[in-house]
Tab-separated table of C-alpha atoms in Angstrom:
chain	number	residue	atom	x	y	z
A	24	UNK	CA	156.723	127.944	-4.620
A	25	UNK	CA	156.367	127.789	-0.830
A	26	UNK	CA	153.565	129.670	0.919
A	27	UNK	CA	154.486	130.955	4.393
A	28	UNK	CA	152.054	130.001	7.219
A	29	UNK	CA	149.462	128.880	4.675
A	30	UNK	CA	148.342	125.589	3.257
A	31	UNK	CA	145.989	124.372	0.590
A	32	UNK	CA	142.950	122.717	2.101
A	33	UNK	CA	141.401	119.558	0.834
A	34	UNK	CA	139.010	119.867	-2.037
A	35	UNK	CA	135.463	120.649	-1.109
A	36	UNK	CA	133.489	117.470	-0.875
A	37	UNK	CA	135.941	115.815	1.535
A	38	UNK	CA	135.202	115.590	5.259
A	39	UNK	CA	136.587	118.586	7.212
A	40	UNK	CA	137.700	116.692	10.312
A	41	UNK	CA	138.799	119.763	12.253
A	42	UNK	CA	135.285	121.153	11.910
A	43	UNK	CA	133.825	117.806	12.973
A	44	UNK	CA	135.939	117.939	16.147
A	45	UNK	CA	134.658	121.467	16.817
A	46	UNK	CA	131.111	120.172	16.408
A	47	UNK	CA	131.756	117.373	18.906
A	48	UNK	CA	133.241	119.724	21.501
A	49	UNK	CA	130.429	122.271	21.232
A	50	UNK	CA	127.732	119.599	21.229
A	51	UNK	CA	129.130	117.629	24.172
A	52	UNK	CA	129.640	120.711	26.333
A	53	UNK	CA	126.142	121.925	25.537
A	54	UNK	CA	124.693	118.471	26.268
A	55	UNK	CA	126.556	118.327	29.587
A	56	UNK	CA	125.061	121.632	30.748
A	57	UNK	CA	121.594	120.628	29.534
A	58	UNK	CA	121.897	117.354	31.488
A	59	UNK	CA	122.645	119.225	34.713
A	60	UNK	CA	119.798	121.613	33.879
A	61	UNK	CA	116.991	119.134	33.204
A	62	UNK	CA	117.971	116.730	36.015
A	63	UNK	CA	118.076	119.504	38.614
A	64	UNK	CA	121.722	118.730	39.401
A	65	UNK	CA	122.671	122.293	38.536
A	66	UNK	CA	121.432	123.209	42.025
A	67	UNK	CA	124.312	121.160	43.469
A	68	UNK	CA	126.834	123.213	41.519
A	69	UNK	CA	125.554	126.792	41.286
A	70	UNK	CA	123.581	129.296	43.332
A	71	UNK	CA	120.094	129.840	41.828
A	72	UNK	CA	120.967	133.461	41.050
A	73	UNK	CA	123.669	132.314	38.619
A	74	UNK	CA	122.099	129.246	37.064
A	75	UNK	CA	120.623	131.288	34.225
A	76	UNK	CA	124.185	131.914	33.012
A	77	UNK	CA	124.760	128.166	32.684
A	78	UNK	CA	121.391	127.761	30.937
A	79	UNK	CA	122.221	130.539	28.474
A	80	UNK	CA	125.646	129.012	27.857
A	81	UNK	CA	124.070	125.631	27.090
A	82	UNK	CA	121.750	127.214	24.532
A	83	UNK	CA	124.581	129.166	22.908
A	84	UNK	CA	126.853	126.113	22.712
A	85	UNK	CA	124.155	123.982	21.103
A	86	UNK	CA	123.379	126.809	18.706
A	87	UNK	CA	127.041	127.062	17.718
A	88	UNK	CA	127.155	123.273	17.303
A	89	UNK	CA	124.157	123.444	14.965
A	90	UNK	CA	125.828	126.243	12.987
A	91	UNK	CA	129.039	124.241	12.709
A	92	UNK	CA	127.065	121.201	11.589
A	93	UNK	CA	125.411	123.278	8.882
A	94	UNK	CA	128.814	124.503	7.691
A	95	UNK	CA	130.106	120.933	7.542
A	96	UNK	CA	127.082	119.817	5.535
A	97	UNK	CA	127.499	122.678	3.084
A	98	UNK	CA	131.177	121.934	2.584
A	99	UNK	CA	130.711	118.178	2.177
A	100	UNK	CA	127.823	118.651	-0.241
A	101	UNK	CA	129.893	120.792	-2.624
A	102	UNK	CA	131.169	119.196	-5.829
A	103	UNK	CA	134.671	117.859	-5.391
A	104	UNK	CA	135.758	119.351	-8.731
A	105	UNK	CA	135.606	122.868	-7.330
A	106	UNK	CA	139.049	124.453	-6.988
A	107	UNK	CA	140.871	124.116	-3.677
A	108	UNK	CA	140.527	126.868	-1.103
A	109	UNK	CA	143.552	128.609	0.400
A	110	UNK	CA	143.217	128.804	4.183
A	111	UNK	CA	145.519	130.216	6.819
A	112	UNK	CA	146.639	127.628	9.355
A	113	UNK	CA	148.949	129.656	11.550
A	114	UNK	CA	147.546	130.959	14.815
A	115	UNK	CA	148.698	131.558	18.364
A	116	UNK	CA	147.682	129.043	21.018
A	117	UNK	CA	148.849	128.189	24.524
A	118	UNK	CA	148.577	124.451	23.891
A	119	UNK	CA	148.881	122.362	20.746
A	120	UNK	CA	145.499	121.770	19.151
A	121	UNK	CA	145.643	118.022	19.830
A	122	UNK	CA	146.162	118.538	23.568
A	123	UNK	CA	143.552	121.292	23.992
A	124	UNK	CA	141.027	119.324	21.958
A	125	UNK	CA	141.632	116.179	24.001
A	126	UNK	CA	141.204	118.096	27.263
A	127	UNK	CA	137.950	119.706	26.152
A	128	UNK	CA	136.526	116.380	24.965
A	129	UNK	CA	137.628	114.559	28.124
A	130	UNK	CA	136.050	117.128	30.444
A	131	UNK	CA	132.792	117.093	28.456
A	132	UNK	CA	132.578	113.282	28.502
A	133	UNK	CA	133.344	113.244	32.236
A	134	UNK	CA	130.581	115.782	32.848
A	135	UNK	CA	128.107	113.607	30.948
A	136	UNK	CA	128.785	110.547	33.114
A	137	UNK	CA	129.507	112.261	36.448
A	138	UNK	CA	126.711	112.634	39.004
A	139	UNK	CA	127.258	115.532	41.444
A	140	UNK	CA	126.799	114.703	45.110
A	141	UNK	CA	126.244	117.036	48.066
A	142	UNK	CA	129.123	117.602	50.442
A	143	UNK	CA	129.355	115.351	53.491
A	144	UNK	CA	130.480	115.622	57.102
A	145	UNK	CA	134.128	115.062	56.186
A	146	UNK	CA	134.131	118.180	54.022
A	147	UNK	CA	132.258	120.123	56.699
A	148	UNK	CA	134.827	119.244	59.357
A	149	UNK	CA	137.676	120.106	57.001
A	150	UNK	CA	136.144	123.526	56.307
A	151	UNK	CA	135.616	124.284	59.976
A	152	UNK	CA	131.969	123.926	60.868
A	153	UNK	CA	132.593	124.561	64.564
A	154	UNK	CA	133.753	128.091	63.706
A	155	UNK	CA	130.537	128.912	61.867
A	156	UNK	CA	128.230	128.661	64.868
A	157	UNK	CA	128.729	132.298	65.777
A	158	UNK	CA	130.141	133.551	62.481
A	159	UNK	CA	128.809	133.262	58.965
A	160	UNK	CA	129.811	134.761	55.665
A	161	UNK	CA	126.246	135.967	55.233
A	162	UNK	CA	126.566	139.340	56.970
A	163	UNK	CA	123.218	141.201	56.868
A	164	UNK	CA	123.461	144.967	57.193
A	165	UNK	CA	120.111	145.015	58.938
A	166	UNK	CA	118.479	142.020	60.553
A	167	UNK	CA	115.090	141.645	62.223
A	168	UNK	CA	113.500	138.626	63.867
A	169	UNK	CA	110.438	138.426	61.648
A	170	UNK	CA	109.785	134.685	61.882
A	171	UNK	CA	108.657	132.384	64.634
A	172	UNK	CA	111.566	130.495	66.240
A	173	UNK	CA	110.193	127.100	65.147
A	174	UNK	CA	110.072	128.319	61.521
A	175	UNK	CA	113.752	129.253	61.379
A	176	UNK	CA	116.181	127.146	59.404
A	177	UNK	CA	119.723	126.434	60.549
A	178	UNK	CA	121.057	129.383	58.561
A	179	UNK	CA	118.368	131.618	60.131
A	180	UNK	CA	119.551	130.630	63.607
A	181	UNK	CA	123.190	131.215	62.671
A	182	UNK	CA	122.351	134.648	61.278
A	183	UNK	CA	120.404	135.401	64.440
A	184	UNK	CA	123.391	134.467	66.579
A	185	UNK	CA	125.649	136.498	64.357
A	186	UNK	CA	123.622	139.626	65.125
A	187	UNK	CA	122.608	138.791	68.702
A	188	UNK	CA	125.375	136.457	69.951
A	189	UNK	CA	124.183	135.952	73.540
A	190	UNK	CA	122.960	132.314	73.638
A	191	UNK	CA	121.029	132.694	76.915
A	192	UNK	CA	118.661	135.115	75.117
A	193	UNK	CA	117.145	132.200	73.193
A	194	UNK	CA	116.785	129.694	76.016
A	195	UNK	CA	113.372	128.018	75.993
A	196	UNK	CA	112.507	128.984	72.410
A	197	UNK	CA	111.250	126.231	70.136
A	198	UNK	CA	113.378	124.863	67.321
A	199	UNK	CA	112.502	122.740	64.293
A	200	UNK	CA	115.401	122.338	61.858
A	201	UNK	CA	116.583	119.863	59.224
A	202	UNK	CA	120.140	118.937	58.310
A	203	UNK	CA	122.691	116.158	58.202
A	204	UNK	CA	124.524	114.649	61.171
A	205	UNK	CA	128.112	115.451	62.089
A	206	UNK	CA	130.017	114.170	65.109
A	207	UNK	CA	132.750	116.700	65.907
A	208	UNK	CA	135.815	115.163	67.568
A	209	UNK	CA	135.789	115.269	71.365
A	210	UNK	CA	132.044	115.602	71.856
A	211	UNK	CA	130.264	113.209	74.201
A	212	UNK	CA	128.004	110.426	72.947
A	213	UNK	CA	124.726	112.314	73.424
A	214	UNK	CA	125.742	115.347	71.339
A	215	UNK	CA	125.799	115.838	67.588
A	216	UNK	CA	125.901	118.719	65.118
A	217	UNK	CA	122.988	119.279	62.740
A	218	UNK	CA	124.405	121.019	59.703
A	219	UNK	CA	123.775	122.423	56.231
A	220	UNK	CA	126.071	123.804	53.548
A	221	UNK	CA	125.519	127.372	52.320
A	222	UNK	CA	126.198	128.413	48.719
A	223	UNK	CA	127.133	131.999	47.960
A	224	UNK	CA	128.144	131.431	44.332
A	225	UNK	CA	129.034	127.832	43.494
A	226	UNK	CA	129.962	124.540	45.145
A	227	UNK	CA	133.619	125.589	45.298
A	228	UNK	CA	132.845	128.256	47.917
A	229	UNK	CA	130.203	126.308	49.884
A	230	UNK	CA	130.684	126.531	53.633
A	231	UNK	CA	129.006	124.646	56.512
A	232	UNK	CA	126.829	126.071	59.270
A	233	UNK	CA	125.327	124.100	62.104
A	234	UNK	CA	123.841	123.877	65.575
A	235	UNK	CA	124.721	121.463	68.378
A	236	UNK	CA	121.988	119.015	69.372
A	237	UNK	CA	121.700	117.244	72.734
A	238	UNK	CA	119.954	113.899	72.446
A	239	UNK	CA	117.619	112.603	75.133
A	240	UNK	CA	118.795	109.806	77.386
A	241	UNK	CA	118.431	106.482	75.613
A	242	UNK	CA	118.014	108.129	72.195
A	243	UNK	CA	119.708	105.958	69.527
A	244	UNK	CA	122.705	107.679	68.007
A	245	UNK	CA	122.040	108.390	64.290
A	246	UNK	CA	124.712	107.544	61.762
A	247	UNK	CA	126.935	110.334	60.530
A	248	UNK	CA	125.631	112.080	57.373
A	249	UNK	CA	122.073	110.887	58.090
A	250	UNK	CA	119.496	113.588	57.398
A	251	UNK	CA	117.342	114.463	60.424
A	252	UNK	CA	114.399	116.651	61.344
A	253	UNK	CA	115.115	117.818	64.894
A	254	UNK	CA	112.511	119.384	67.156
A	255	UNK	CA	113.106	120.670	70.656
A	256	UNK	CA	113.871	123.709	72.756
A	257	UNK	CA	116.883	125.955	72.793
A	258	UNK	CA	119.182	125.821	75.785
A	259	UNK	CA	122.809	126.625	76.504
A	260	UNK	CA	125.730	124.352	77.212
A	261	UNK	CA	129.514	124.413	77.166
A	262	UNK	CA	131.123	122.648	74.212
A	263	UNK	CA	134.709	122.955	73.012
A	264	UNK	CA	135.391	125.222	75.971
A	265	UNK	CA	132.811	127.863	75.070
A	266	UNK	CA	129.183	128.497	75.901
A	267	UNK	CA	126.950	127.728	72.953
A	268	UNK	CA	123.326	127.590	71.951
A	269	UNK	CA	122.177	123.953	71.869
A	270	UNK	CA	118.956	122.270	70.738
A	271	UNK	CA	117.627	120.073	73.533
A	272	UNK	CA	115.968	117.524	71.248
A	273	UNK	CA	112.523	116.209	72.106
A	274	UNK	CA	111.941	114.513	68.727
A	275	UNK	CA	114.462	113.277	66.167
A	276	UNK	CA	113.202	111.899	62.850
A	277	UNK	CA	115.230	110.462	60.002
A	278	UNK	CA	114.243	112.109	56.699
A	279	UNK	CA	115.294	111.569	53.065
A	280	UNK	CA	118.087	113.709	51.690
A	281	UNK	CA	116.385	116.738	50.101
A	282	UNK	CA	116.620	117.241	46.384
A	283	UNK	CA	118.388	120.528	47.048
A	284	UNK	CA	120.400	120.136	50.262
A	285	UNK	CA	121.938	123.622	50.314
A	286	UNK	CA	120.983	126.862	52.013
A	287	UNK	CA	121.459	130.306	50.444
């Protein structure tokens, strides 16, 4: 007699391979998130305000993997002479189980071997760093200048310009910022852009902000993507056909890439 959309499972005591695959998927995904967590690489993927969600997910996935492992052990340890169990196999899915399982396993394995890297100058130029000098997605409703100019980061200066966009108002103020080097097309040899990426949620929506830097005569030109600590005074100059705030550099020092290269 045929049974519609049902099948008789193997006797208890045999290995339930479908459950083993579930265990592998849950365990690998949990291990991937834990790897990003303990190595600090989660900071390259998520804003700190949302990292707790990834941490909680890792714990839940590993907990589900442990539960599935316990179920497998209980089923395998049963005596094989117990009667077979009727289980329903039919269910609705967008993809066949083999394809969805393969995709989940492949992504988890890739995540375990992949090392996230910060964005570089190529990505910054593609996303339009020159447009972010006087406009940023971080739009404060109220903004006050409560820090010394030399203590402001690049994003602090960009926010300042966003609220008070007249560059001449900052002429002569000290600057001390850190970022990576970009050479926008068309700029002369003694100019560069010192830049940082800003995360609002995750790496997918990261956007670049930056400030032009004018090097002193005879100053060696740093390589693109080199991280620098730039000290100097603010001045104004005309770049790309518009008047902009520029750091007139008095000291340029190569620094290591920070562990967390993003601004927030």
